XYZ file of C-alpha atoms in Angstrom:
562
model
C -228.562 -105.257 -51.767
C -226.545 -103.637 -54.596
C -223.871 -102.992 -52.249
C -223.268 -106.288 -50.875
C -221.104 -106.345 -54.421
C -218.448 -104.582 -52.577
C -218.887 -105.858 -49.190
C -220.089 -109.374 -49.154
C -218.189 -112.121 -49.159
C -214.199 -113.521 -48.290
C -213.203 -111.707 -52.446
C -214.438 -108.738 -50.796
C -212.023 -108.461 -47.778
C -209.775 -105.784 -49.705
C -212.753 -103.601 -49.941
C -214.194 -103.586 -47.387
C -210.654 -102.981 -46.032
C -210.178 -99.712 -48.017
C -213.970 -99.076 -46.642
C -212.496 -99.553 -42.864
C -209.472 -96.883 -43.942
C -212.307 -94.423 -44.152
C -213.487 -95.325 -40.729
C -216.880 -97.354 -41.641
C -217.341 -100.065 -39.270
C -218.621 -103.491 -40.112
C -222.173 -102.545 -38.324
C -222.463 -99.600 -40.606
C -221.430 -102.023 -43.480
C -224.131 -103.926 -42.662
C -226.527 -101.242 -43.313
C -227.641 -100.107 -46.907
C -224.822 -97.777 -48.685
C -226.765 -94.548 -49.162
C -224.661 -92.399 -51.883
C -225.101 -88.591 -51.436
C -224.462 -85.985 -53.881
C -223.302 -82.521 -52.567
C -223.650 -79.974 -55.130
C -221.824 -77.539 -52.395
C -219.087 -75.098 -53.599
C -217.786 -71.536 -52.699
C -219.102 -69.747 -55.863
C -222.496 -70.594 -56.215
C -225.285 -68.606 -53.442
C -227.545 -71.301 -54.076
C -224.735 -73.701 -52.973
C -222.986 -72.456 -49.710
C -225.366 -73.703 -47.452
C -225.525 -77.217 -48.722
C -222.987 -78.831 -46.321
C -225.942 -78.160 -43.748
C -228.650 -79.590 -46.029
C -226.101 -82.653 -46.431
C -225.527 -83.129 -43.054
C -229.555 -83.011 -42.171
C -229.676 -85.550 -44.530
C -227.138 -88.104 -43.803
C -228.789 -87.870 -40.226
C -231.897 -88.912 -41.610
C -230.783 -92.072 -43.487
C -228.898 -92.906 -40.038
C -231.741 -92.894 -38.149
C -233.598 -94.606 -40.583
C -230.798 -97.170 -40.654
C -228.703 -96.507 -43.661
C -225.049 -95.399 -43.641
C -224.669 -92.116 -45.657
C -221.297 -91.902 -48.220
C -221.483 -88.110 -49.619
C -219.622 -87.247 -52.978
C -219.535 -84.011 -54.739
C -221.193 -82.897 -57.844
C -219.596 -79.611 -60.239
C -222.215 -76.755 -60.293
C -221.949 -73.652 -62.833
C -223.603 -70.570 -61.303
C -225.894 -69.166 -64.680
C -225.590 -65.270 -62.749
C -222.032 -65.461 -62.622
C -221.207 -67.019 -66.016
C -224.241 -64.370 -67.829
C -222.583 -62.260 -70.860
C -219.281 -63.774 -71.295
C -217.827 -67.113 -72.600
C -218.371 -68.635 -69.190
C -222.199 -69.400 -70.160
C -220.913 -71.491 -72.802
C -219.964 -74.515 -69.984
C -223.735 -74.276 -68.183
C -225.734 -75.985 -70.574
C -222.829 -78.456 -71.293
C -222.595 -79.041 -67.384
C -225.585 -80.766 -67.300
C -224.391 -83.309 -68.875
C -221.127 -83.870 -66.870
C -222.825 -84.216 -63.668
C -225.214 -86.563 -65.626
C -222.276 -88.135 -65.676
C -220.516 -88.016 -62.766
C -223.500 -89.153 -60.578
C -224.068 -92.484 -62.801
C -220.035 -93.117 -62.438
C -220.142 -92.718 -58.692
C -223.430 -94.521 -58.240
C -222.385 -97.266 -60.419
C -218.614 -97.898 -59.356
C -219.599 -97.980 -55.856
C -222.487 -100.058 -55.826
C -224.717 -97.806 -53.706
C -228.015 -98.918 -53.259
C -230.107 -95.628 -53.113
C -229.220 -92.033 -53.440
C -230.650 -88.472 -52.072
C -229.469 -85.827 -54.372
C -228.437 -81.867 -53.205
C -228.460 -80.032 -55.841
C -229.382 -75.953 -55.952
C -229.473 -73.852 -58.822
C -229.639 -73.854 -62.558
C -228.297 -77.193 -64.729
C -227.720 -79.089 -61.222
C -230.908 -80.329 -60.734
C -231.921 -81.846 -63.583
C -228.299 -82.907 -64.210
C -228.623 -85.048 -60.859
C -231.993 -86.247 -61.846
C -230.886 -87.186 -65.541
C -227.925 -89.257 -63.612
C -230.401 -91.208 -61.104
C -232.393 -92.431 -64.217
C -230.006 -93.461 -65.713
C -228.834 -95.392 -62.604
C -232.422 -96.345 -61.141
C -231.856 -96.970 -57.878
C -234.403 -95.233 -55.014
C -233.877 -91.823 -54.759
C -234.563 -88.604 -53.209
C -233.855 -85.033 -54.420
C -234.054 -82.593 -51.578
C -232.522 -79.386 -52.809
C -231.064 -76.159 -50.743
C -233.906 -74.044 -51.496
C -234.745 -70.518 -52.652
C -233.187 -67.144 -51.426
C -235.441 -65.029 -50.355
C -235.866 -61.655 -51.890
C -233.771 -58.438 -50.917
C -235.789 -55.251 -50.204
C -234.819 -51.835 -51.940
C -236.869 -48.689 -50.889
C -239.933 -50.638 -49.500
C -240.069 -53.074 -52.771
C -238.943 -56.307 -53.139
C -236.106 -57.415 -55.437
C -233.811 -60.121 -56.775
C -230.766 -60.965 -59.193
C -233.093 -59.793 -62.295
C -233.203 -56.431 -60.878
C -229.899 -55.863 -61.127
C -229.512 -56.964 -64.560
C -232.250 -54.325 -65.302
C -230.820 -51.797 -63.797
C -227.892 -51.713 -66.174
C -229.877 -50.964 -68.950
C -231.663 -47.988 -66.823
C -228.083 -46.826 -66.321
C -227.508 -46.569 -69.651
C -230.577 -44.744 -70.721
C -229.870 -42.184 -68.345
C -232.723 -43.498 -65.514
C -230.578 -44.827 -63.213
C -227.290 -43.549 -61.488
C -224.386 -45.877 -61.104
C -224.573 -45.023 -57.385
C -228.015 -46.286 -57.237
C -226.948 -48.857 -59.108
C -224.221 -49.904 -56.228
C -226.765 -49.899 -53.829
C -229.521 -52.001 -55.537
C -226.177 -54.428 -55.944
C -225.840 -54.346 -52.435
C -229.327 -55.080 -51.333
C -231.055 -57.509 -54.221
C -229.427 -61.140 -53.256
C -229.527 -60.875 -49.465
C -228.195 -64.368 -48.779
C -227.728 -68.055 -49.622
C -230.108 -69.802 -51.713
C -231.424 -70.215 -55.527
C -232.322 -66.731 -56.945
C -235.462 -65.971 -55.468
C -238.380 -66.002 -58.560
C -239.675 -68.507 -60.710
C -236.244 -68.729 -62.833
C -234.525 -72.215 -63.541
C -233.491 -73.433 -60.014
C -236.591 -72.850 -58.405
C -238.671 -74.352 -61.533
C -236.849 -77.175 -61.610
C -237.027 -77.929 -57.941
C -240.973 -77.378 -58.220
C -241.224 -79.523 -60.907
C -239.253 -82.503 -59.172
C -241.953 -82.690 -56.787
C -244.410 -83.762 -59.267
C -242.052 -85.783 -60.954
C -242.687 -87.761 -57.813
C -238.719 -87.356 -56.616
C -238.685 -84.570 -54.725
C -240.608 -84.351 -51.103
C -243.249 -81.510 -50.768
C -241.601 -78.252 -49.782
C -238.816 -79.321 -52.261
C -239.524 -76.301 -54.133
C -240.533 -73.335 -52.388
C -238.896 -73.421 -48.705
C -236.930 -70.932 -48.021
C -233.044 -72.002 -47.943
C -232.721 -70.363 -44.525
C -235.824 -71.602 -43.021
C -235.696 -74.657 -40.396
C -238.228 -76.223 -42.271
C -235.357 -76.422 -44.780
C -233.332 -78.707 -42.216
C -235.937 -80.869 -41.155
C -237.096 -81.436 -44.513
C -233.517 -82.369 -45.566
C -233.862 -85.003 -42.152
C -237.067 -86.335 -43.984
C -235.188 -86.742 -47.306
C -232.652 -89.207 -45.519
C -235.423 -91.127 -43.650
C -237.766 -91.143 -47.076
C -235.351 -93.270 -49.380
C -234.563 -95.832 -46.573
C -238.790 -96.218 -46.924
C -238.159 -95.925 -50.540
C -235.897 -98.356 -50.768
C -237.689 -100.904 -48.513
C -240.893 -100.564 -50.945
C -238.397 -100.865 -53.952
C -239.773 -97.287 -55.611
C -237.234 -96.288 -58.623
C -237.109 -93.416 -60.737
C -238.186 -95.108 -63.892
C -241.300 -96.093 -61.500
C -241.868 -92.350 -60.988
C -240.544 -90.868 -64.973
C -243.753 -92.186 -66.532
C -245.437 -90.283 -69.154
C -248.275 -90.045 -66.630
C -245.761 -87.959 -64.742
C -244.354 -85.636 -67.525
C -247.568 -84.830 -68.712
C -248.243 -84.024 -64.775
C -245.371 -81.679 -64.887
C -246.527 -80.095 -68.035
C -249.700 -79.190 -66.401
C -247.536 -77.498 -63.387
C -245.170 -75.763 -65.403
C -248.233 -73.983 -67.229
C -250.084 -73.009 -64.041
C -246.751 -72.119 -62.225
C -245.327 -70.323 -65.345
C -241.607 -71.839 -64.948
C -238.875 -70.743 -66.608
C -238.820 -71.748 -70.473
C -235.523 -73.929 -69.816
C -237.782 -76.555 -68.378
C -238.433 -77.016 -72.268
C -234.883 -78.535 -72.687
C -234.990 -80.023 -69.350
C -238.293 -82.082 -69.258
C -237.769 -83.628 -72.638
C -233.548 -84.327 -71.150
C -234.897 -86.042 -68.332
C -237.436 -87.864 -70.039
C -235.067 -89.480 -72.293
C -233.045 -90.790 -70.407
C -236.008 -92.412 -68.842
C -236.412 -93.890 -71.852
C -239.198 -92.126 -72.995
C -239.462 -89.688 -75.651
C -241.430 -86.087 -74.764
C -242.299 -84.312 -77.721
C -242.390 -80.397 -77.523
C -245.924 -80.759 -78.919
C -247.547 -82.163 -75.750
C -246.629 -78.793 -74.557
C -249.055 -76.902 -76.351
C -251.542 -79.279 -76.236
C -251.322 -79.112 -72.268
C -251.040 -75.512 -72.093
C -254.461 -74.764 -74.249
C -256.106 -76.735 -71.655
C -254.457 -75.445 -68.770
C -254.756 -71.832 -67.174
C -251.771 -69.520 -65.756
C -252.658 -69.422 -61.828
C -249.016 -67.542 -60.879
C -247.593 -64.575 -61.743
C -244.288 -65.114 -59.772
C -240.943 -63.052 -60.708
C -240.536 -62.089 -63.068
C -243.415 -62.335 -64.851
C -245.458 -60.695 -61.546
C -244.445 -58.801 -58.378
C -244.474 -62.093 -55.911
C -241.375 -64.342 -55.197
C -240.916 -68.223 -54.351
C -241.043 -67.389 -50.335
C -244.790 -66.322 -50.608
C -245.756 -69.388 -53.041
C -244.361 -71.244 -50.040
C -246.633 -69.371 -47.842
C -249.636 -69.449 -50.227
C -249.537 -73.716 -49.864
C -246.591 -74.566 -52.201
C -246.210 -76.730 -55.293
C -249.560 -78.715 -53.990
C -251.810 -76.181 -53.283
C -251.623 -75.366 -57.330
C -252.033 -78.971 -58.098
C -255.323 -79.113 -55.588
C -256.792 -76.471 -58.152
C -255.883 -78.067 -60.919
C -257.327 -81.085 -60.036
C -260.757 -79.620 -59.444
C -260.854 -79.586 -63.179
C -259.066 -82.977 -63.612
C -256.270 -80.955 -65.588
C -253.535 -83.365 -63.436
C -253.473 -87.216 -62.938
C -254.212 -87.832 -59.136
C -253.098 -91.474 -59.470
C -249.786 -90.678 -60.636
C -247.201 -92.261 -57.632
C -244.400 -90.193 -55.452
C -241.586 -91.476 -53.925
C -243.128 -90.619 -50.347
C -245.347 -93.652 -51.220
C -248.571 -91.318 -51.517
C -249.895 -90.486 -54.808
C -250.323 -86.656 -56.525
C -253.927 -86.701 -55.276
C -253.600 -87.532 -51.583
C -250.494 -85.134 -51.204
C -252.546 -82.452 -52.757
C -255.808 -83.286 -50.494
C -253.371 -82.190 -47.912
C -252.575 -78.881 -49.150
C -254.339 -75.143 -48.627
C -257.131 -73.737 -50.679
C -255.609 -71.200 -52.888
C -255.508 -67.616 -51.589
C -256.519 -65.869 -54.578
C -253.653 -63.522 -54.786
C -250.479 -65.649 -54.840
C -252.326 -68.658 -56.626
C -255.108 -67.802 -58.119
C -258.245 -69.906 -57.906
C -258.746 -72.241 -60.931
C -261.755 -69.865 -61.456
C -260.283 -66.644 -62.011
C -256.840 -67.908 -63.735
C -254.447 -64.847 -64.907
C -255.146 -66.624 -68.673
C -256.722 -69.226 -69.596
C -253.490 -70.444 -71.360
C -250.452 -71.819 -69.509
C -247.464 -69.779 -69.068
C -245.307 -71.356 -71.481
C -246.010 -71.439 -75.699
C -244.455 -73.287 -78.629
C -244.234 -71.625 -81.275
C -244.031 -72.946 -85.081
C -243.588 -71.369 -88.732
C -241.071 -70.985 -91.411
C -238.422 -69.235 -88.728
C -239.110 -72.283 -86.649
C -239.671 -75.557 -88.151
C -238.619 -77.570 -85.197
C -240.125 -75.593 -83.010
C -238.965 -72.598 -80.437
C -240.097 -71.739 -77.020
C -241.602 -68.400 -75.459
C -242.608 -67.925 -71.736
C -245.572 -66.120 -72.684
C -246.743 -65.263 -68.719
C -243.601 -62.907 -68.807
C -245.097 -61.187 -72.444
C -246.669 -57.755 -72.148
C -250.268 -58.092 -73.974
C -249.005 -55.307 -76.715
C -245.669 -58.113 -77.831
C -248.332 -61.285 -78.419
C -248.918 -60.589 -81.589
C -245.403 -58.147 -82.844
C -244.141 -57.540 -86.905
C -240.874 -55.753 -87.059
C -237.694 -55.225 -89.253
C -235.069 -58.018 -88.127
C -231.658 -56.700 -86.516
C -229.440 -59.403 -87.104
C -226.064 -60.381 -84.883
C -224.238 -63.635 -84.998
C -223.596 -63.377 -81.838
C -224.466 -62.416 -78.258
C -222.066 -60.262 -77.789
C -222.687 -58.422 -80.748
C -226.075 -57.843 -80.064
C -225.242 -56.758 -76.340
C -223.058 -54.159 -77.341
C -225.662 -52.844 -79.834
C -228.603 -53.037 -77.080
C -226.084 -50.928 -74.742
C -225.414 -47.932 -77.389
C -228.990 -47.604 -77.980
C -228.876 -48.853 -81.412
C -232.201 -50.956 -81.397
C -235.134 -49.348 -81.761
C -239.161 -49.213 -81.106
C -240.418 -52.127 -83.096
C -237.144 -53.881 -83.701
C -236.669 -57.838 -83.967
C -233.605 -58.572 -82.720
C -232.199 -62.078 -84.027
C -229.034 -63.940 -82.432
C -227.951 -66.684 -83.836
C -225.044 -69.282 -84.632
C -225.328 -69.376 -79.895
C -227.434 -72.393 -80.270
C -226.243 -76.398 -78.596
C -223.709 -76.636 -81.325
C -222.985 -73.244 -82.605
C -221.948 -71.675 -79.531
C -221.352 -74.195 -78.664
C -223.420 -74.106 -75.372
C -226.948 -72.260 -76.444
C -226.276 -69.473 -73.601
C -228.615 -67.540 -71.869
C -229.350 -63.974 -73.240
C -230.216 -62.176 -69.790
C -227.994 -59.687 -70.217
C -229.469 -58.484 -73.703
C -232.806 -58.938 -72.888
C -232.878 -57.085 -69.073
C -230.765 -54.541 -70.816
C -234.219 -54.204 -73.435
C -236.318 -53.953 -70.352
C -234.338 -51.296 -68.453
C -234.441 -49.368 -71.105
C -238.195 -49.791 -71.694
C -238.545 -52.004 -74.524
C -239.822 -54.879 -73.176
C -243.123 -53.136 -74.759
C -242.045 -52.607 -78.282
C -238.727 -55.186 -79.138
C -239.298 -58.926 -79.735
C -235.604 -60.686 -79.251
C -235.227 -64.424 -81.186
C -232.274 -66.889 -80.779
C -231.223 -70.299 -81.280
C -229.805 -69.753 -78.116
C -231.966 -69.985 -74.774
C -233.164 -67.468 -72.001
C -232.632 -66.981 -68.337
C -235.996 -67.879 -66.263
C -235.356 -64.386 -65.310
C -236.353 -63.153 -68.861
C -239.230 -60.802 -69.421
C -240.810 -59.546 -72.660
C -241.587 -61.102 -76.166
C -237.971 -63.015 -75.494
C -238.443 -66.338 -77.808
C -235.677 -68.957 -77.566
C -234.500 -72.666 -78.679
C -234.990 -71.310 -82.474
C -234.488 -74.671 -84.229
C -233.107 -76.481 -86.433
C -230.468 -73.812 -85.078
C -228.157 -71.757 -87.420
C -224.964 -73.814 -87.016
C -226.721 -76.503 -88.623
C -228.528 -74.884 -91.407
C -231.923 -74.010 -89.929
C -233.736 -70.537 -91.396
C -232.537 -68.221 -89.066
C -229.716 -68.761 -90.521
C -230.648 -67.383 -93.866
C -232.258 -64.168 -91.762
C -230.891 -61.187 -93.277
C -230.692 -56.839 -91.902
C -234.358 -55.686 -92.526
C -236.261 -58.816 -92.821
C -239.614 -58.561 -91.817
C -240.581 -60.798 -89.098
C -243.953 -61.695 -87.834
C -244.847 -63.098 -84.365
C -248.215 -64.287 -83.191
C -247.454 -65.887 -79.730
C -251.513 -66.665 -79.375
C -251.923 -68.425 -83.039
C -248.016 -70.349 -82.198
C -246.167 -68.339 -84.800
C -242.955 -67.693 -86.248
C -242.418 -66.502 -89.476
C -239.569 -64.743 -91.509
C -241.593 -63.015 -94.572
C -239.426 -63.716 -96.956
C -240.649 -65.566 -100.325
C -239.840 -69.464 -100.482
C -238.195 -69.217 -103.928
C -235.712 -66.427 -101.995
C -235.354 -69.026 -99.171
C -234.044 -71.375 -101.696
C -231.987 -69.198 -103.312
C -230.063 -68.038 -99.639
C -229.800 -71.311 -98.685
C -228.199 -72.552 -102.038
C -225.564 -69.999 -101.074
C -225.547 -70.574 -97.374
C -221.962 -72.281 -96.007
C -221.436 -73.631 -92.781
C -219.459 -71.463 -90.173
C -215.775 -72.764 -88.690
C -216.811 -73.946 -85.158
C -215.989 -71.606 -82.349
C -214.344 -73.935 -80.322
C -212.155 -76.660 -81.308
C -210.847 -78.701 -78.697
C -211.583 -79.349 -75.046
C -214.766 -80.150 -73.355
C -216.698 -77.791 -76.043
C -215.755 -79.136 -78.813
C -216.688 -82.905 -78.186
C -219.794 -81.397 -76.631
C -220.702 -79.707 -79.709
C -219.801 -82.382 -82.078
C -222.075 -84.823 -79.769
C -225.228 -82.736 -78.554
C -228.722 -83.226 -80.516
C -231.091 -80.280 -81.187
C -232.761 -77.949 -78.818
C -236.202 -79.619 -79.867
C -234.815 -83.076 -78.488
C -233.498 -81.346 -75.311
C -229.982 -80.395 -76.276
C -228.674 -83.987 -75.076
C -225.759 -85.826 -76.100
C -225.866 -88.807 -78.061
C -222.674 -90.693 -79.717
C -225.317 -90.912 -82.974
C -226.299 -87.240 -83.152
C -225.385 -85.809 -86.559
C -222.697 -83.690 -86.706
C -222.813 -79.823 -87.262
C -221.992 -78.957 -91.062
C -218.072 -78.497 -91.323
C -217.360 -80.366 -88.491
C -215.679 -84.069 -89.003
């Protein structure tokens, strides 16, 4: 065993002797050293529940005969850091727990892992660490919140950011508003639609690390508990059969969660996660594959908040699997592809409900027959950007306006909340992307202030910066090359035309390439924002949006920066 590095042996008395301080006795040090990440803190909704989840867990590796050792992970709550410098340190938190979970994995020798994560850059933060690391593991996280009820309708974190902008058109009081504030999150657990917690937990189930249920039970449910028990006893079985993560991050399995993420219609930050995780599995995910998956694969959920259901009926509906059992009718998934529970995609899936037409719909009669996710190309765009095109109002597919341009998000907030963009608008953000914010935050705030105030149907919003899986409306992100290193939207100006054709993959600035040329000839690179701290060698380290937005000691560094 890995661990017998720091317990094995007469050289190993002084360890095992700091191990005894602790309490461990030598029969538990005879037993497999099972670390445990516990993403639990007191800011986080998603997270305040986990010391129960943790506990269910460590009493499943006991009686599976493993001795549990938990450690803590840093978590950044997206809600809470939304529309103010905060957001700059989610994105770059990914990375740091990355970090921290090969460091503690490594140092001390354990010799499997089950992950707790819950909410936003966590999870695939803890799954980017046990690649790197590759010892068994299994990620069980705290689950979703359910939704809140407000006058007989259901309703969640994305509501509230929409009812600002109602507020300030005039269609909302600020005493309704209090109450809606009141009544939206009603309790522990990751925001309750199909945003970037509850993706990414989804999508570690086919990724083979995450048990079924991972995704969709309810954080308060009992089911939660015991599945947390089954976590424990799963990566003692794990690590009796040997199963790794680079076993299970195969491309067979990335293409797998492709395929999901269409049907499912996740949140458009799996775009930087995916192609994250995948690298440091070793294996290189290009942006492409998405497209070519998503023609091929049809939208079978309309979950929040691109529809009116939440994550607590998808559970109810069959789960993660029951969506996979349609798609494999029309062998759009891999059934071979392995799991950490030892069974593969297909018999998991064999196990699971026939859709019930309303949650999931039947592979049949598909909401499109186009995944819920597009990639979109052009002269705006040359590396790519990424649209969740479930969440687009037919009317915004195709969408020409003038551009409204803002180098930054607040800029463009405080414009969007004084009623200065209007019908037919493009609004373009820029210099917020990995490097130029430095941090690529999320623009919920601007775009659920567009959608209070009804233009969801008529303004298309573009950024080098990224979007909340709470976004609705033509809301296209990941705009790269970004503007901090020299891409086109950088040369954008006021009044540009800009033409969008989500269907045909489309992003183009209608400007002539000789003027192009000419802007960029006079283009200079922008001071960077931030210039020491965290930020700053996070900025002068992190790759492109198209690559995943990871860090790399050979990534090139922004112009002006040394």
């Amino acid at each position: 065993m890995k661990s017998d590095r720091i317990k094995k042996g007469i050289e190993r008395a002084p360890h095992r002797s700091l191990l005894k301080a602790i309490g461990y006795t030598d029969e538990e040090l005879e037993r497999p050293l099972v670390g445990v990440c516990n993403a639990k803190n007191e800011i986080i909704p998603g997270h305040i529940h986990l010391g129960t989840i943790t506990d269910a867990v460590k009493a499943g590796i006991r009686s599976a005969g493993g001795t549990p050792i938990e450690f803590p992970s840093i978590g950044v709550c997206d809600g809470i850091a939304m529309g103010h410098e905060g957001m700059k340190f989610s994105l770059a938190s990914r990375e740091l727990i990355a970090d921290s979970i090969e460091t503690m994995a490594q140092a001390h020798c354990f010799d499997a892992l089950v992950l707790v994560p819950n909410c936003d850059k966590i999870v695939p933060g803890m799954i980017m660490g046990a690649a790197r690391v590759n010892v068994p593991t299994v990620l069980v996280s705290g689950g979703p919140m359910l939704p809140g009820r407000i006058d007989g309708h259901d309703a969640d974190l994305n509501t509230l950011f929409e009812a600002v902008g109602k507020v300030h058109s005039g269609a909302m009081s600020e005493a309704e508003l209090g109450r809606c504030e009141d009544l939206a999150c009603p309790g522990c657990g990751s925001c309750s639609g199909m945003f970037t917690a509850n993706s990414m937990n989804c999508l570690a189930e086919i990724l083979g690390l995450g048990l079924p249920g991972n995704g969709t039970i309810p954080a308060v449910y009992a089911e939660r508990i015991r599945l947390a028990k089954a976590a424990g006893a799963a990566v003692m079985r794990a690590l009796e059969k040997d199963i790794k993560p680079r076993d299970l991050l195969t491309e067979r399995q990335f293409r797998n969660a492709l395929a999901l993420d269409m049907a499912l219609g996740c949140s458009t930050n799996s775009m930087l996660h995916l192609p994250a995780i995948a690298h440091e599995a070793g294996i290189e995910l290009d942006l492409s594959l998405a497209n070519e998956i998503a023609a091929r694969t049809p939208n079978l959920c309309h979950l929040a908040p691109s529809g009116p259901h939440h994550v607590n009926q998808l559970h109810e509906a069959g789960g993660v699997f029951a969506i996979v059992r349609q798609l494999l009718k029309k062998g759009l998934m891999d059934a071979g592809a392995p799991t950490v529970t030892g069974k593969t995609i297909g018999e998991i899936a064999a196990l699971a409900p026939e859709a019930d037409g309303v949650v999931i719909r039947r592979i049949e009669d598909p909401y499109s027959e186009r995944g819920g996710i597009a990639v979109l190309g052009g002269n705006l765009a040359p590396d790519r950007a990424v649209v969740k095109r479930a969440a687009v109002l037919p009317g915004m597919l195709k969408h020409k306006g003038p551009a409204r341009v803002f180098d930054s998000e607040d800029a463009a907030n405080v414009a969007v909340l004084s009623g200065k963009i209007r019908s037919g608008d493009v609004v373009v953000i820029r210099y917020e992307g990995p490097r130029g914010g430095p941090g690529m935050r999320e623009m919920l705030e601007a775009t659920s202030a567009l959608a209070g105030m009804g233009h969801d149907a008529d303004v298309a919003l573009i950024t080098d910066g990224r979007f909340s899986g709470a976004t609705r409306g033509a809301a296209i992100g990941h705009v790269s090359p970004e503007a901090a290193a020299g891409g086109p939207i950088a040369l954008v100006r006021e009044g540009d035309i800009v033409s969008i054709d989500i269907d045909s993959g489309l992003l183009e600035l209608e400007v002539s390439d000789a003027e192009l040329a000419e802007r960029r000839a006079a283009w200079k690179p922008r001071e960077p924002n931030v210039k020491s701290g965290w930020l700053a060698r996070y900025a002068a380290m992190v790759s492109s949006a198209a690559s995943g937005a990871v860090l790399s000691p050979l990534a090139a560094p922004a112009p002006g920066r040394s």
